[in-house]
Amino acid sequence: MIGTDATGGVARKVLLDCDPGHDDAIAIMLAVADPSIDLIAVTTVAGNVTLEHTTSNALRVLDLIGRADIPVAAGRAGPRERELSTAAVMHGEGGLAGPLPIAPSRGPADCTALELIEQVLTEAVEPVTLVATGPLTNMADVVESLPHLHHMIRELVIMGGAVDLGNWTPAAEFNIWVDPHAADIVFRAGCVPGAERTGIPLTMIGLEVTHRAWLTDEHADELRGTGDVGQFVAELLDHFVGFHQDRFGWEGAPIHDAVTIAHLIDPTLVTAIPMNVQIETESPLCSGRTVADRWSVTGLPANALVGLDIDRNRFVTMLVQRLQHLGSESA
Ligand code: BDR
Ligand code: CA
């Protein structure tokens, strides 16, 4: 049901900016599967793979789950000041390695991501939640080009960064590393959700959280056989879990991006505290690092709520159940 949540309350309106990507695809599905979320638009950015592929993948996923009504607009084809570096080694050249690629039924909207976001925020009656699960290139455009509409952004929840170790370099997480200049613009505009509104309320779901949010081969098997969606997710997981087993020796694969949506569905899942976060844009060794002031040593004001932990069992249960339900509806 769209528009109301399970208790009859009004569903939260969400626009998802993403770069599918296995975990982005699962984030889209979770957003559509949960009645407390009303996914009103999807925008795409280059990151895991090129913009052409991330856009096509977003359209394919929405086709698969019967939501070709949700508008999709393509955004930036690369970072602000750098060449695009992708994660094709992890996600495959097309971005969704595993299932057989099927052409989408439609093309993207005849406008840019920024134009679609402007339209959504202009027409919205209530402020809209933005979720970003790729490099922050489009979101930096929102910060710089739509200041008159910032009050219509309820909050911005991103998957990106790390308080401690990176995953793409020793210092940096992939999404921030791809476009640190964009991330710098976004974090400078941030403020703490629930506190005095001095900017855009910003939540950072980084690797401390998402490296605990993993699915395994057993979850793939639970989803296989629950319909077209379950089969598709199982085949995504066959590749994604296999990659993490081979590359890192881990039992499962972190479903990083789905945690942003899970956090909106149930804010008690992720433990988070306010911090000041600055982005390193220049250092060759540490470019893309989210310099998070965990112990308030700088005296700088907090500009984001930063996730530190997650109740993994509840996350996994929520995710698998919602995906199974989505599968049975479209089977
Ligand atoms: C992030 O990088 C991408 O590969 C994933 O989709 C996720 O958004 C994790 O570092
Ligand atoms: Ca992503």
Tab-separated table of C-alpha atoms and ligand atoms in Angstrom:
chain	number	residue	atom	x	y	z
A	1	MET	CA	0.000	0.000	0.000
A	2	ILE	CA	1.360	3.402	-0.907
A	3	GLY	CA	0.791	6.523	1.095
A	4	THR	CA	0.082	4.946	4.497
A	5	ASP	CA	2.171	2.777	6.777
A	6	ALA	CA	1.095	-0.458	8.495
A	7	THR	CA	-0.650	1.443	11.283
A	8	GLY	CA	-2.498	3.737	8.907
A	9	GLY	CA	-0.018	6.577	9.495
A	10	VAL	CA	1.313	8.604	6.607
A	11	ALA	CA	4.249	6.935	4.878
A	12	ARG	CA	7.521	8.855	4.749
A	13	LYS	CA	8.233	10.264	1.286
A	14	VAL	CA	11.700	9.242	0.155
A	15	LEU	CA	13.824	10.073	-2.889
A	16	LEU	CA	16.731	7.652	-3.354
A	17	ASP	CA	19.906	8.758	-5.138
A	18	CYS	CA	21.941	5.655	-5.980
A	19	ASP	CA	24.461	3.839	-8.173
A	20	PRO	CA	23.163	0.243	-8.476
A	21	GLY	CA	25.181	-1.853	-7.535
A	22	HIS	CA	24.016	-4.981	-5.711
A	23	ASP	CA	23.361	-3.311	-2.365
A	24	ASP	CA	21.763	-0.241	-3.979
A	25	ALA	CA	19.372	-2.574	-5.808
A	26	ILE	CA	18.435	-4.221	-2.510
A	27	ALA	CA	17.953	-0.778	-0.945
A	28	ILE	CA	15.470	0.108	-3.703
A	29	MET	CA	13.600	-3.141	-3.069
A	30	LEU	CA	13.468	-2.622	0.690
A	31	ALA	CA	12.149	0.917	0.218
A	32	VAL	CA	9.348	-0.365	-2.001
A	33	ALA	CA	8.637	-3.362	0.222
A	34	ASP	CA	8.062	-1.479	3.466
A	35	PRO	CA	4.723	0.304	3.906
A	36	SER	CA	6.234	3.038	6.077
A	37	ILE	CA	8.213	4.279	3.049
A	38	ASP	CA	6.742	5.917	-0.043
A	39	LEU	CA	9.530	5.846	-2.634
A	40	ILE	CA	8.541	8.766	-4.834
A	41	ALA	CA	11.570	9.012	-7.129
A	42	VAL	CA	14.966	7.515	-7.895
A	43	THR	CA	17.956	9.422	-9.217
A	44	THR	CA	21.190	7.885	-10.383
A	45	VAL	CA	24.831	8.800	-10.236
A	46	ALA	CA	28.038	7.305	-11.582
A	47	GLY	CA	29.915	5.301	-8.977
A	48	ASN	CA	29.931	1.539	-8.804
A	49	VAL	CA	29.750	1.599	-12.601
A	50	THR	CA	29.097	4.215	-15.278
A	51	LEU	CA	25.955	6.354	-15.245
A	52	GLU	CA	24.542	4.516	-18.244
A	53	HIS	CA	24.656	1.248	-16.301
A	54	THR	CA	23.510	2.610	-12.912
A	55	THR	CA	20.499	4.232	-14.610
A	56	SER	CA	19.623	1.125	-16.587
A	57	ASN	CA	19.967	-0.979	-13.422
A	58	ALA	CA	17.641	1.263	-11.400
A	59	LEU	CA	15.058	0.987	-14.165
A	60	ARG	CA	15.478	-2.813	-14.350
A	61	VAL	CA	15.031	-3.254	-10.616
A	62	LEU	CA	11.887	-1.131	-10.581
A	63	ASP	CA	10.532	-3.146	-13.513
A	64	LEU	CA	11.194	-6.377	-11.655
A	65	ILE	CA	9.288	-5.261	-8.569
A	66	GLY	CA	6.379	-3.887	-10.573
A	67	ARG	CA	7.103	-0.208	-9.895
A	68	ALA	CA	7.833	1.205	-13.331
A	69	ASP	CA	5.622	4.109	-12.231
A	70	ILE	CA	8.399	5.520	-10.040
A	71	PRO	CA	10.301	8.193	-12.007
A	72	VAL	CA	14.016	7.693	-12.566
A	73	ALA	CA	16.328	10.513	-13.647
A	74	ALA	CA	20.010	10.293	-14.459
A	75	GLY	CA	22.394	12.637	-12.693
A	76	ARG	CA	26.088	13.294	-12.859
A	77	ALA	CA	28.263	11.022	-15.018
A	78	GLY	CA	31.358	11.574	-12.908
A	79	PRO	CA	32.859	13.365	-9.939
A	80	ARG	CA	33.336	17.115	-9.778
A	81	GLU	CA	37.085	17.307	-10.008
A	82	ARG	CA	38.331	13.804	-10.723
A	83	GLU	CA	38.131	11.054	-13.248
A	84	LEU	CA	35.487	8.457	-12.433
A	85	SER	CA	36.826	5.345	-10.689
A	86	THR	CA	34.335	2.509	-10.484
A	87	ALA	CA	33.890	-0.621	-8.386
A	88	ALA	CA	33.296	-2.881	-11.394
A	89	VAL	CA	35.713	-5.356	-9.846
A	90	MET	CA	33.110	-5.920	-7.126
A	91	HIS	CA	29.807	-5.409	-8.955
A	92	GLY	CA	30.759	-6.525	-12.496
A	93	GLU	CA	31.087	-4.274	-15.553
A	94	GLY	CA	27.308	-3.860	-15.767
A	95	GLY	CA	26.925	-3.252	-12.029
A	96	LEU	CA	24.568	-6.130	-11.205
A	97	ALA	CA	26.625	-9.231	-11.886
A	98	GLY	CA	24.788	-12.472	-11.151
A	99	PRO	CA	21.330	-12.432	-12.713
A	100	LEU	CA	21.070	-12.316	-16.502
A	101	PRO	CA	20.757	-8.699	-17.660
A	102	ILE	CA	17.360	-7.838	-19.130
A	103	ALA	CA	16.756	-4.544	-20.906
A	104	PRO	CA	14.555	-2.102	-18.992
A	105	SER	CA	11.045	-1.436	-20.285
A	106	ARG	CA	11.563	2.336	-20.402
A	107	GLY	CA	14.225	5.013	-20.446
A	108	PRO	CA	14.922	7.573	-17.735
A	109	ALA	CA	12.898	10.762	-17.390
A	110	ASP	CA	13.554	13.569	-19.832
A	111	CYS	CA	15.217	15.709	-17.175
A	112	THR	CA	18.321	15.615	-15.022
A	113	ALA	CA	18.458	14.232	-11.503
A	114	LEU	CA	18.792	17.765	-10.170
A	115	GLU	CA	15.720	18.874	-12.118
A	116	LEU	CA	13.700	15.933	-10.821
A	117	ILE	CA	14.799	16.619	-7.239
A	118	GLU	CA	13.869	20.287	-7.672
A	119	GLN	CA	10.467	19.296	-8.992
A	120	VAL	CA	9.861	16.836	-6.146
A	121	LEU	CA	10.857	19.360	-3.470
A	122	THR	CA	8.865	22.165	-5.089
A	123	GLU	CA	5.671	20.133	-5.384
A	124	ALA	CA	5.951	18.396	-1.996
A	125	VAL	CA	3.403	19.270	0.669
A	126	GLU	CA	5.585	17.885	3.465
A	127	PRO	CA	9.405	17.815	3.551
A	128	VAL	CA	10.943	14.853	1.725
A	129	THR	CA	13.680	12.524	2.986
A	130	LEU	CA	16.678	12.174	0.690
A	131	VAL	CA	18.746	8.997	0.815
A	132	ALA	CA	22.093	8.789	-0.994
A	133	THR	CA	23.797	5.430	-1.480
A	134	GLY	CA	26.408	6.371	-4.041
A	135	PRO	CA	29.018	9.112	-4.426
A	136	LEU	CA	27.583	12.455	-3.293
A	137	THR	CA	27.972	14.239	-6.637
A	138	ASN	CA	24.241	14.837	-7.167
A	139	MET	CA	23.713	15.756	-3.521
A	140	ALA	CA	26.410	18.446	-3.736
A	141	ASP	CA	24.429	19.899	-6.639
A	142	VAL	CA	21.352	19.974	-4.408
A	143	VAL	CA	23.298	21.801	-1.708
A	144	GLU	CA	24.711	24.373	-4.109
A	145	SER	CA	21.882	24.854	-6.594
A	146	LEU	CA	18.713	24.490	-4.510
A	147	PRO	CA	19.291	26.525	-1.326
A	148	HIS	CA	15.730	27.887	-1.578
A	149	LEU	CA	14.422	24.316	-1.198
A	150	HIS	CA	16.615	23.036	1.642
A	151	HIS	CA	13.752	23.568	4.084
A	152	MET	CA	11.814	20.957	2.096
A	153	ILE	CA	14.479	18.329	2.814
A	154	ARG	CA	13.331	16.534	5.946
A	155	GLU	CA	16.740	14.923	6.293
A	156	LEU	CA	19.532	13.382	4.236
A	157	VAL	CA	20.694	9.874	5.110
A	158	ILE	CA	23.819	8.681	3.364
A	159	MET	CA	25.714	5.431	3.145
A	160	GLY	CA	29.325	6.451	3.123
A	161	GLY	CA	32.424	7.054	5.148
A	162	ALA	CA	33.922	5.399	8.180
A	163	VAL	CA	35.024	6.569	11.601
A	164	ASP	CA	37.848	4.041	11.552
A	165	LEU	CA	39.206	2.098	8.571
A	166	GLY	CA	38.303	2.557	4.929
A	167	ASN	CA	37.408	-0.156	2.453
A	168	TRP	CA	38.612	1.272	-0.855
A	169	THR	CA	41.819	2.698	0.499
A	170	PRO	CA	43.135	2.148	4.020
A	171	ALA	CA	41.773	5.609	4.835
A	172	ALA	CA	38.600	5.954	2.780
A	173	GLU	CA	35.262	4.346	2.071
A	174	PHE	CA	34.330	3.976	-1.628
A	175	ASN	CA	31.422	6.459	-1.957
A	176	ILE	CA	33.346	9.290	-0.318
A	177	TRP	CA	36.597	8.380	-2.030
A	178	VAL	CA	35.046	8.578	-5.530
A	179	ASP	CA	34.017	12.224	-5.071
A	180	PRO	CA	35.496	13.739	-1.910
A	181	HIS	CA	34.883	17.299	-3.125
A	182	ALA	CA	31.153	16.611	-3.356
A	183	ALA	CA	31.179	14.978	0.074
A	184	ASP	CA	32.963	18.021	1.460
A	185	ILE	CA	30.178	20.295	0.187
A	186	VAL	CA	27.489	18.031	1.652
A	187	PHE	CA	29.084	17.670	5.091
A	188	ARG	CA	29.729	21.418	5.337
A	189	ALA	CA	25.983	21.895	4.824
A	190	GLY	CA	25.010	19.304	7.448
A	191	CYS	CA	23.523	19.579	10.911
A	192	VAL	CA	22.393	17.034	13.481
A	193	PRO	CA	18.896	15.609	12.968
A	194	GLY	CA	16.639	16.455	15.890
A	195	ALA	CA	18.827	19.360	17.064
A	196	GLU	CA	18.555	23.022	16.073
A	197	ARG	CA	18.221	23.186	12.303
A	198	THR	CA	21.300	25.056	11.100
A	199	GLY	CA	21.647	23.175	7.810
A	200	ILE	CA	20.409	19.957	6.259
A	201	PRO	CA	19.892	17.248	8.915
A	202	LEU	CA	22.492	14.637	7.963
A	203	THR	CA	22.964	11.029	9.031
A	204	MET	CA	26.074	9.094	8.033
A	205	ILE	CA	25.780	5.311	7.904
A	206	GLY	CA	29.383	4.241	7.501
A	207	LEU	CA	31.388	1.066	7.578
A	208	GLU	CA	31.246	0.602	11.374
A	209	VAL	CA	27.568	-0.110	10.803
A	210	THR	CA	27.417	-1.706	7.387
A	211	HIS	CA	30.257	-4.174	7.852
A	212	ARG	CA	28.013	-5.781	10.464
A	213	ALA	CA	24.983	-5.819	8.176
A	214	TRP	CA	25.766	-8.881	6.104
A	215	LEU	CA	23.812	-11.638	4.387
A	216	THR	CA	25.132	-15.123	3.659
A	217	ASP	CA	24.569	-18.011	1.243
A	218	GLU	CA	21.846	-19.271	3.578
A	219	HIS	CA	19.895	-16.062	3.102
A	220	ALA	CA	20.251	-16.433	-0.657
A	221	ASP	CA	18.756	-19.909	-0.332
A	222	GLU	CA	15.892	-18.608	1.826
A	223	LEU	CA	15.032	-16.112	-0.900
A	224	ARG	CA	15.420	-18.476	-3.858
A	225	GLY	CA	12.073	-19.938	-4.709
A	226	THR	CA	10.022	-17.089	-3.253
A	227	GLY	CA	9.198	-15.713	-6.691
A	228	ASP	CA	10.927	-13.621	-9.329
A	229	VAL	CA	12.207	-11.071	-6.845
A	230	GLY	CA	13.574	-13.681	-4.443
A	231	GLN	CA	15.278	-15.469	-7.326
A	232	PHE	CA	16.814	-12.207	-8.547
A	233	VAL	CA	18.118	-11.268	-5.091
A	234	ALA	CA	19.463	-14.798	-4.579
A	235	GLU	CA	21.421	-14.528	-7.826
A	236	LEU	CA	22.715	-11.092	-6.791
A	237	LEU	CA	23.827	-12.585	-3.478
A	238	ASP	CA	25.465	-15.581	-5.164
A	239	HIS	CA	27.826	-13.122	-6.821
A	240	PHE	CA	28.136	-10.559	-4.017
A	241	VAL	CA	28.652	-13.030	-1.170
A	242	GLY	CA	31.052	-15.018	-3.348
A	243	PHE	CA	33.097	-11.893	-4.048
A	244	HIS	CA	33.412	-11.062	-0.337
A	245	GLN	CA	34.285	-14.663	0.516
A	246	ASP	CA	37.036	-14.740	-2.099
A	247	ARG	CA	38.387	-11.224	-1.548
A	248	PHE	CA	38.123	-10.847	2.230
A	249	GLY	CA	37.501	-14.373	3.504
A	250	TRP	CA	34.204	-13.228	5.021
A	251	GLU	CA	31.235	-15.507	5.523
A	252	GLY	CA	28.819	-13.008	3.997
A	253	ALA	CA	28.462	-9.734	2.097
A	254	PRO	CA	27.636	-6.380	3.712
A	255	ILE	CA	24.416	-4.988	2.266
A	256	HIS	CA	25.699	-1.470	2.965
A	257	ASP	CA	23.080	0.619	1.203
A	258	ALA	CA	20.011	-1.170	2.528
A	259	VAL	CA	20.926	-0.016	6.043
A	260	THR	CA	19.947	3.571	5.154
A	261	ILE	CA	16.393	2.453	4.405
A	262	ALA	CA	16.297	0.080	7.387
A	263	HIS	CA	17.304	3.002	9.611
A	264	LEU	CA	14.315	5.011	8.345
A	265	ILE	CA	11.972	2.064	8.891
A	266	ASP	CA	13.248	1.395	12.420
A	267	PRO	CA	15.447	4.129	13.950
A	268	THR	CA	16.310	1.840	16.892
A	269	LEU	CA	18.350	-0.522	14.689
A	270	VAL	CA	21.396	1.715	14.320
A	271	THR	CA	23.230	3.238	17.275
A	272	ALA	CA	24.380	6.734	16.310
A	273	ILE	CA	25.823	9.804	17.973
A	274	PRO	CA	26.396	13.405	16.820
A	275	MET	CA	29.911	14.206	15.608
A	276	ASN	CA	31.803	16.772	13.646
A	277	VAL	CA	32.844	15.216	10.337
A	278	GLN	CA	35.227	16.806	7.856
A	279	ILE	CA	36.299	15.404	4.505
A	280	GLU	CA	39.893	15.131	3.372
A	281	THR	CA	40.028	16.194	-0.283
A	282	GLU	CA	43.715	16.635	-1.048
A	283	SER	CA	46.080	14.256	0.714
A	284	PRO	CA	47.246	11.506	-1.657
A	285	LEU	CA	47.239	8.993	1.184
A	286	CYS	CA	44.025	9.964	2.914
A	287	SER	CA	41.818	11.506	0.202
A	288	GLY	CA	38.173	10.703	0.842
A	289	ARG	CA	38.669	10.103	4.537
A	290	THR	CA	35.741	11.106	6.757
A	291	VAL	CA	37.615	12.706	9.637
A	292	ALA	CA	35.057	12.037	12.371
A	293	ASP	CA	35.692	13.671	15.734
A	294	ARG	CA	34.579	10.711	17.856
A	295	TRP	CA	35.891	12.169	21.131
A	296	SER	CA	35.078	15.879	20.477
A	297	VAL	CA	38.742	16.845	20.551
A	298	THR	CA	38.394	19.653	17.994
A	299	GLY	CA	35.633	21.572	19.752
A	300	LEU	CA	33.920	21.957	16.382
A	301	PRO	CA	30.130	21.678	16.308
A	302	ALA	CA	28.605	18.365	15.286
A	303	ASN	CA	27.333	18.420	11.708
A	304	ALA	CA	26.017	14.868	11.401
A	305	LEU	CA	24.591	11.946	13.276
A	306	VAL	CA	27.105	9.140	12.773
A	307	GLY	CA	26.228	5.463	13.006
A	308	LEU	CA	28.485	3.253	15.104
A	309	ASP	CA	26.699	-0.068	15.454
A	310	ILE	CA	23.652	-2.054	14.340
A	311	ASP	CA	21.471	-4.805	15.740
A	312	ARG	CA	22.418	-7.224	12.983
A	313	ASN	CA	19.883	-9.931	13.754
A	314	ARG	CA	16.951	-7.552	13.614
A	315	PHE	CA	18.305	-5.965	10.417
A	316	VAL	CA	18.681	-9.322	8.683
A	317	THR	CA	15.255	-10.501	9.794
A	318	MET	CA	13.652	-7.293	8.558
A	319	LEU	CA	15.431	-7.376	5.219
A	320	VAL	CA	14.837	-11.034	4.383
A	321	GLN	CA	11.183	-10.900	5.444
A	322	ARG	CA	10.465	-7.783	3.406
A	323	LEU	CA	12.185	-9.215	0.322
A	324	GLN	CA	10.328	-12.522	0.660
A	325	HIS	CA	7.044	-10.631	0.874
A	326	LEU	CA	7.889	-8.537	-2.172
A	327	GLY	CA	8.721	-11.757	-3.980
A	328	SER	CA	5.485	-13.479	-3.105
A	329	GLU	CA	3.460	-10.456	-4.221
A	330	SER	CA	5.038	-10.389	-7.667
A	331	ALA	CA	5.354	-14.188	-8.133
B	1	BDR	C1	29.536	1.452	-0.921
B	1	BDR	O1	30.326	1.297	-2.092
B	1	BDR	C2	29.589	0.679	-3.108
B	1	BDR	O2	30.345	-0.293	-3.764
B	1	BDR	C3	28.355	0.107	-2.459
B	1	BDR	O3	27.247	0.150	-3.341
B	1	BDR	C4	28.140	0.980	-1.252
B	1	BDR	O4	27.323	2.093	-1.554
B	1	BDR	C5	30.214	0.697	0.213
B	1	BDR	O5	31.488	1.194	0.437
B	2	CA	CA	26.040	2.230	-3.619
